mmCIF file of C-alpha atoms in Angstrom:
data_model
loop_
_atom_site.group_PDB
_atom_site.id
_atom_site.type_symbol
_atom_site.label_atom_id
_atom_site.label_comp_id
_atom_site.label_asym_id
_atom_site.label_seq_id
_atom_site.Cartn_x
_atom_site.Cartn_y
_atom_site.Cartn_z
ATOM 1 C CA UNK A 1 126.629 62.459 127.488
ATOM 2 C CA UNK A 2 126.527 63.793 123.552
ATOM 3 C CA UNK A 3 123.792 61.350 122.695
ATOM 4 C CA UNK A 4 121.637 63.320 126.122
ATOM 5 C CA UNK A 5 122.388 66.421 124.607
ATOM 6 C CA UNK A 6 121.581 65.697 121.565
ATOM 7 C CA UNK A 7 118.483 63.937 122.452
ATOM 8 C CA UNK A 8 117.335 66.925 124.177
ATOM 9 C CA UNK A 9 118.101 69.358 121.135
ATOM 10 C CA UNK A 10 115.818 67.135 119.186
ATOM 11 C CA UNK A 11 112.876 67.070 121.608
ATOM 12 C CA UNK A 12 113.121 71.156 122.425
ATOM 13 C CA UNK A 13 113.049 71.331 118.601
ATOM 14 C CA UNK A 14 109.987 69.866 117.933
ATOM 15 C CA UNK A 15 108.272 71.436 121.161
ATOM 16 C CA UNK A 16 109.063 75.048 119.331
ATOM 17 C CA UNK A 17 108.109 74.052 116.243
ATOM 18 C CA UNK A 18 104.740 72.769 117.599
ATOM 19 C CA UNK A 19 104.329 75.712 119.746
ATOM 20 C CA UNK A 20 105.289 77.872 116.594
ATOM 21 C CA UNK A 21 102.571 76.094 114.878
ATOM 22 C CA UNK A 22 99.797 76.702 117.029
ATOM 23 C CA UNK A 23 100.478 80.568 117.728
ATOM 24 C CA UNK A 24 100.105 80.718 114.351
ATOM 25 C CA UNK A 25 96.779 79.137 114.358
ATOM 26 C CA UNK A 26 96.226 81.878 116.410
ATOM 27 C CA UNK A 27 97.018 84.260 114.456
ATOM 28 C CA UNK A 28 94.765 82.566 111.681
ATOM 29 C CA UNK A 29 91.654 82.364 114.470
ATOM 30 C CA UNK A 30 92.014 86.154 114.894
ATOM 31 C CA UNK A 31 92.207 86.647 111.506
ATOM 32 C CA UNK A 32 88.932 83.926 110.167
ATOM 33 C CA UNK A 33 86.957 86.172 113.493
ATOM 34 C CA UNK A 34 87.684 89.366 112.127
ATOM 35 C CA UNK A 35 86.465 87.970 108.503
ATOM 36 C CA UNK A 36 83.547 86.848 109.452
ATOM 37 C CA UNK A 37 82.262 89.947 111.851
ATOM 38 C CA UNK A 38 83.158 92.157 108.579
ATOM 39 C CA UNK A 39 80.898 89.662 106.252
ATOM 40 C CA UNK A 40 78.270 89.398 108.413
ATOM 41 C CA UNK A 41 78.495 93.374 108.786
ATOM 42 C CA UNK A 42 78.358 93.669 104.988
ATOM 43 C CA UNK A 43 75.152 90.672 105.075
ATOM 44 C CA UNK A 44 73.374 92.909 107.372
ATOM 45 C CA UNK A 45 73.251 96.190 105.058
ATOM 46 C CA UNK A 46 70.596 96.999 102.310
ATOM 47 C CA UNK A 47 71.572 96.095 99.256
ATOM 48 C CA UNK A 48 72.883 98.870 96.808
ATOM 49 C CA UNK A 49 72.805 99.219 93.202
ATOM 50 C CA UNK A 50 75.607 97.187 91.542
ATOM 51 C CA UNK A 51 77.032 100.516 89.910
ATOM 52 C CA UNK A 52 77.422 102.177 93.344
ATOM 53 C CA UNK A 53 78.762 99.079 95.088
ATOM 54 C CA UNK A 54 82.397 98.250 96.249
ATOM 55 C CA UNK A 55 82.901 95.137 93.843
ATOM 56 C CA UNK A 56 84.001 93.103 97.300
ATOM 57 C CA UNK A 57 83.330 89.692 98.493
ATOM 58 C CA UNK A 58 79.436 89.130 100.120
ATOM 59 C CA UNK A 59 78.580 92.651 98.724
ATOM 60 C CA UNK A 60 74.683 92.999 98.763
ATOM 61 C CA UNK A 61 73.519 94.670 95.465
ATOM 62 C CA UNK A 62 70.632 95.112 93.498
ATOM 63 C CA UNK A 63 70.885 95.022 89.407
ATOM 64 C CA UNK A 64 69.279 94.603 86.005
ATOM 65 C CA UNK A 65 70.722 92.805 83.346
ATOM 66 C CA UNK A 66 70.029 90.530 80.585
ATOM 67 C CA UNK A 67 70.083 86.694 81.364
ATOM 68 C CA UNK A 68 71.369 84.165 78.719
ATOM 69 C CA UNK A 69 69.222 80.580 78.298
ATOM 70 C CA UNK A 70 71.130 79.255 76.037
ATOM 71 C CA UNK A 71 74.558 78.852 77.828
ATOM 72 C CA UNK A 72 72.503 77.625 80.764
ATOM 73 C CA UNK A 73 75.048 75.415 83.146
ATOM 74 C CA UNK A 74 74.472 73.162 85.431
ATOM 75 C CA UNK A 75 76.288 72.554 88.372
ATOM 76 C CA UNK A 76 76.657 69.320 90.564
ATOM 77 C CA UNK A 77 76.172 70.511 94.249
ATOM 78 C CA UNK A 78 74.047 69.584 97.094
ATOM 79 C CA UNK A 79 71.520 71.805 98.916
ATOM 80 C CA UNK A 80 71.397 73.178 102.178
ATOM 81 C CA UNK A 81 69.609 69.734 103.696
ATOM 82 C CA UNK A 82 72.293 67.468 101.582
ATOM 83 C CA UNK A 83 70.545 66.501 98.852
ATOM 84 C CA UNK A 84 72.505 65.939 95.500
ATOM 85 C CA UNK A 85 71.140 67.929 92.509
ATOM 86 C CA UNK A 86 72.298 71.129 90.147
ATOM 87 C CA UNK A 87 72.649 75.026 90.562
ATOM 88 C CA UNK A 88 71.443 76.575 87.909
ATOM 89 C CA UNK A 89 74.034 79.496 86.465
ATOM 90 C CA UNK A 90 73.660 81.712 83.577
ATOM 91 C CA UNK A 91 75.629 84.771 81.685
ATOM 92 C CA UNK A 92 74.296 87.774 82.479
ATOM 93 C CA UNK A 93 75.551 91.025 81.160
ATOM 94 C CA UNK A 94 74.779 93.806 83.599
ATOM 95 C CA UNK A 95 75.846 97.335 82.960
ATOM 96 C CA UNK A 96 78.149 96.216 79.703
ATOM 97 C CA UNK A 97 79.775 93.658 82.104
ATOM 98 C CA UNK A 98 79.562 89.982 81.742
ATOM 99 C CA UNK A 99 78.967 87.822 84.906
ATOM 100 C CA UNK A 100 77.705 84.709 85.954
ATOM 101 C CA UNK A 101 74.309 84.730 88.158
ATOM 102 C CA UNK A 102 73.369 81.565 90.571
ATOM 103 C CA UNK A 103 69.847 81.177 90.510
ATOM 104 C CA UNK A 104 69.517 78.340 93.090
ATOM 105 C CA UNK A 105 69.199 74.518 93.101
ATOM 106 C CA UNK A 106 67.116 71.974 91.478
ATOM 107 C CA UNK A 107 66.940 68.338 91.599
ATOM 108 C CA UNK A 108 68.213 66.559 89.053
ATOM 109 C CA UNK A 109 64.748 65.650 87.344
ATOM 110 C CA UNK A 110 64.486 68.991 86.810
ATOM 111 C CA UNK A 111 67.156 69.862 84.648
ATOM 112 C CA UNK A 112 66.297 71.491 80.985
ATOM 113 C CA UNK A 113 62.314 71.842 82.430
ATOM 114 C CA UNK A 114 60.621 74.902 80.937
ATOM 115 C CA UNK A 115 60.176 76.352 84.370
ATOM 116 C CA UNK A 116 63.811 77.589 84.142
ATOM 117 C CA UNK A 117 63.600 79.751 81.112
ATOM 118 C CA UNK A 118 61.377 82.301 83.184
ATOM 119 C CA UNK A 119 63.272 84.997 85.096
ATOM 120 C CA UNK A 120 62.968 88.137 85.595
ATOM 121 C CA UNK A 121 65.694 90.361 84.968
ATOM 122 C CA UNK A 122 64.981 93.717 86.111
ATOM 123 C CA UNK A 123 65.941 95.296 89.722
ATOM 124 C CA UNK A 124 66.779 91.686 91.481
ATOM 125 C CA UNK A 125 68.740 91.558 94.545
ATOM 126 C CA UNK A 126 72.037 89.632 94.851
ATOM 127 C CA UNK A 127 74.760 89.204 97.026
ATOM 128 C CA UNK A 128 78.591 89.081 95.379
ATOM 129 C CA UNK A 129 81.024 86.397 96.218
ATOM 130 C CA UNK A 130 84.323 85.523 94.590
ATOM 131 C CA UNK A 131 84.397 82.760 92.001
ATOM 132 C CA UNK A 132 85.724 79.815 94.246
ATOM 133 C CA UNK A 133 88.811 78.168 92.298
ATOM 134 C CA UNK A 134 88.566 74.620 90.573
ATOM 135 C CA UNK A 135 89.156 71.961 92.965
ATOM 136 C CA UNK A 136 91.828 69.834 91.464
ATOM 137 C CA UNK A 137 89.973 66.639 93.315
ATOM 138 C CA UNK A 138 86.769 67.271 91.745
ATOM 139 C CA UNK A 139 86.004 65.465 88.212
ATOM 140 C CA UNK A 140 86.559 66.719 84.893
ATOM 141 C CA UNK A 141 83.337 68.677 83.356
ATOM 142 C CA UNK A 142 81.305 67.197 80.620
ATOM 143 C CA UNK A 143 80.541 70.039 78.864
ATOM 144 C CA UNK A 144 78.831 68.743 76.264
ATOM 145 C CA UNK A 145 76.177 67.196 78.245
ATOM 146 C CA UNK A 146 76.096 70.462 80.469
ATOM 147 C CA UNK A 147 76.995 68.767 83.325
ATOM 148 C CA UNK A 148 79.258 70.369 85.347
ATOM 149 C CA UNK A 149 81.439 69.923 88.979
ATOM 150 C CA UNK A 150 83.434 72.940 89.110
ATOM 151 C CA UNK A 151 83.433 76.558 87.618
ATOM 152 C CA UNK A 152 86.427 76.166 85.630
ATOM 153 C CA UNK A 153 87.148 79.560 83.866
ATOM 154 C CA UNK A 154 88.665 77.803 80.838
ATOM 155 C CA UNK A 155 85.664 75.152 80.519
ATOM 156 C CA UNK A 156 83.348 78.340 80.836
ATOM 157 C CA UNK A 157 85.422 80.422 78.129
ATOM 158 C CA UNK A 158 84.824 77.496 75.601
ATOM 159 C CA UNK A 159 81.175 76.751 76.372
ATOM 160 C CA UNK A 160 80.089 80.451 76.376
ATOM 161 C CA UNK A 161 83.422 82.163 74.055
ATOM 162 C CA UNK A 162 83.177 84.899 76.810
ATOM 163 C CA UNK A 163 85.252 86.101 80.105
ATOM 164 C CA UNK A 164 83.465 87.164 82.838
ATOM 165 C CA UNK A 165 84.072 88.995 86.246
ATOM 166 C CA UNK A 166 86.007 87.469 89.067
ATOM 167 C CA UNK A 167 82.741 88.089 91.121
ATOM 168 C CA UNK A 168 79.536 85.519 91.083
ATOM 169 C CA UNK A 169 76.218 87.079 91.651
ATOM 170 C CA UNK A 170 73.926 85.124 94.043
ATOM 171 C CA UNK A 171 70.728 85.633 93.397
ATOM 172 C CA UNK A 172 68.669 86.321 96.700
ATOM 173 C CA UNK A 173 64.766 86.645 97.339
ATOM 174 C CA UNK A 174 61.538 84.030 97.231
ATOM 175 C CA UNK A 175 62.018 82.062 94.513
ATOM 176 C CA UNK A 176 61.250 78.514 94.657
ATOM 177 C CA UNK A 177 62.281 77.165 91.394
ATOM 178 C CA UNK A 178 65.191 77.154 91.527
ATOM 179 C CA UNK A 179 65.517 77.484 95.377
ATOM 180 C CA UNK A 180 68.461 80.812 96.258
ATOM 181 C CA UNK A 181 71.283 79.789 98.155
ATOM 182 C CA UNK A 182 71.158 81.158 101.513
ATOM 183 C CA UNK A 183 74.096 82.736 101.775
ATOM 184 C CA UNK A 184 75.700 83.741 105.503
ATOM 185 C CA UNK A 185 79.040 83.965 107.838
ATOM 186 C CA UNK A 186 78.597 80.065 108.343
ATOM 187 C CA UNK A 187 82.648 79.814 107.219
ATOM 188 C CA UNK A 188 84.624 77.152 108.297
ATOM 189 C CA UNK A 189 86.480 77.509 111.508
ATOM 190 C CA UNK A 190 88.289 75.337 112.901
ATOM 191 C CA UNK A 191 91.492 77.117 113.971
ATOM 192 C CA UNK A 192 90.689 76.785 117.800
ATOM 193 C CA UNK A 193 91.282 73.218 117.223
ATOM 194 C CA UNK A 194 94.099 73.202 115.514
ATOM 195 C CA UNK A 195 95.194 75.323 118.014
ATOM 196 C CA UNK A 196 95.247 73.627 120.831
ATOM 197 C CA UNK A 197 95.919 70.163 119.030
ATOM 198 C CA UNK A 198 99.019 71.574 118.896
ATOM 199 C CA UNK A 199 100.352 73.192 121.822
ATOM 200 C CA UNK A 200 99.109 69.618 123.806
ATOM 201 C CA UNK A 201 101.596 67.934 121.437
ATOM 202 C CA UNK A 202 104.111 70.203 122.733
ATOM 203 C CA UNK A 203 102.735 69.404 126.133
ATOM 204 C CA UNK A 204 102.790 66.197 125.742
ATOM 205 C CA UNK A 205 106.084 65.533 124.719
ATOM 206 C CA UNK A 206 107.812 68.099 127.288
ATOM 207 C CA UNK A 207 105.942 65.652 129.868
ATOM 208 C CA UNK A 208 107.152 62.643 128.466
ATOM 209 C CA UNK A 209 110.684 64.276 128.532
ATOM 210 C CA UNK A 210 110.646 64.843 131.883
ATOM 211 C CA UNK A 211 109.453 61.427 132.696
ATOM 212 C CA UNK A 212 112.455 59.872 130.405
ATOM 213 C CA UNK A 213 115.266 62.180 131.761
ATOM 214 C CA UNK A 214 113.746 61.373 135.770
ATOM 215 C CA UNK A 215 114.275 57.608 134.393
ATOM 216 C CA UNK A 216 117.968 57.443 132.850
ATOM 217 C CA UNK A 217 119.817 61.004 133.707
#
């Protein structure tokens, strides 16, 4: 009679725990839905100069600045049909503050070509995003042959002897070389899913319960 007892304690345990775990998947849908209304609210407005903007994730701005060549990086990344090649990224100071501008992507074959030098640097449009943090899974960067897998703030701070803002500036508009990453509300998602992964493993076992207890009680 203990052992039943304590058999059942164990199985009511997990079925809370995985009906804990998907109400809080829940909680994390209503939160991600919320997110991305507000971004694609904040996509949809003109941009603003960068001196009047909220310094805030997928801020739209407009800006001048002056570009740096010579700390040029290039970073591994594919485009938006898959296909492996670099995003070009450059200091910029704008308004007395350093940051780091995305021009866009380039195949590989085009890396160092003269056509990248050219920009210009007055009144561009931009959206602001977040600096994404290293991903520990990635590989190391080679910075002396500028080739780069992840925005590490320390790898930048020794190839360019500067700190810059927490914020990236993606450059928008028609360019073609390098190509502008479009950027939009397209954010992962997936806590629907998870969601109801879980409460059918709670399901599941309260079923299979029932069908034990009917068999031996």
């Amino acid at each position: 009679m203990k052992s039943k007892l304590l058999f059942s304690i164990f199985v009511y345990f997990f079925i809370l725990v995985f009906i804990g775990l998907g109400s809080w998947q829940l909680v994390r849908l209503n939160w991600k839905l919320d997110l991305i209304s507000k971004i694609e609210q904040s996509l949809k407005k003109d941009p603003i100069n960068i001196n009047q903007a909220d310094r805030k994730n997928f801020v739209r701005i407009t800006a001048s600045g002056k570009i740096d060549y010579d700390k040029q990086i290039y970073l591994y990344n594919l485009n938006d049909e898959g296909k492996p090649g670099f995003e070009v990224i450059n200091p910029i100071i704008v308004e007395n503050e350093n940051y780091l501008i995305n021009r866009g992507w380039i195949p590989f074959e085009m890396k160092d070509n003269n056509e990248l030098y050219s920009f210009e640097q007055s009144n561009f449009m931009g959206t602001l995003r977040l600096q994404p943090r290293a991903n520990i899974f990635k590989p190391e960067n080679d910075i002396n042959n500028n080739y780069w897998f992840t925005l590490n703030r320390e790898d930048i701070f020794k190839y360019t002897g500067k700190e810059f803002s927490e914020y990236l500036i993606y450059l928008g508009g028609n360019y073609e070389i390098p190509k502008p990453k479009k950027i939009t509300a397209n954010i992962s998602n997936n806590h629907k899913k998870y969601a109801l992964t879980w409460f059918s493993l709670a399901i599941s076992i309260f079923l299979i319960y029932l069908y034990f207890r009917k068999k031996n009680y």
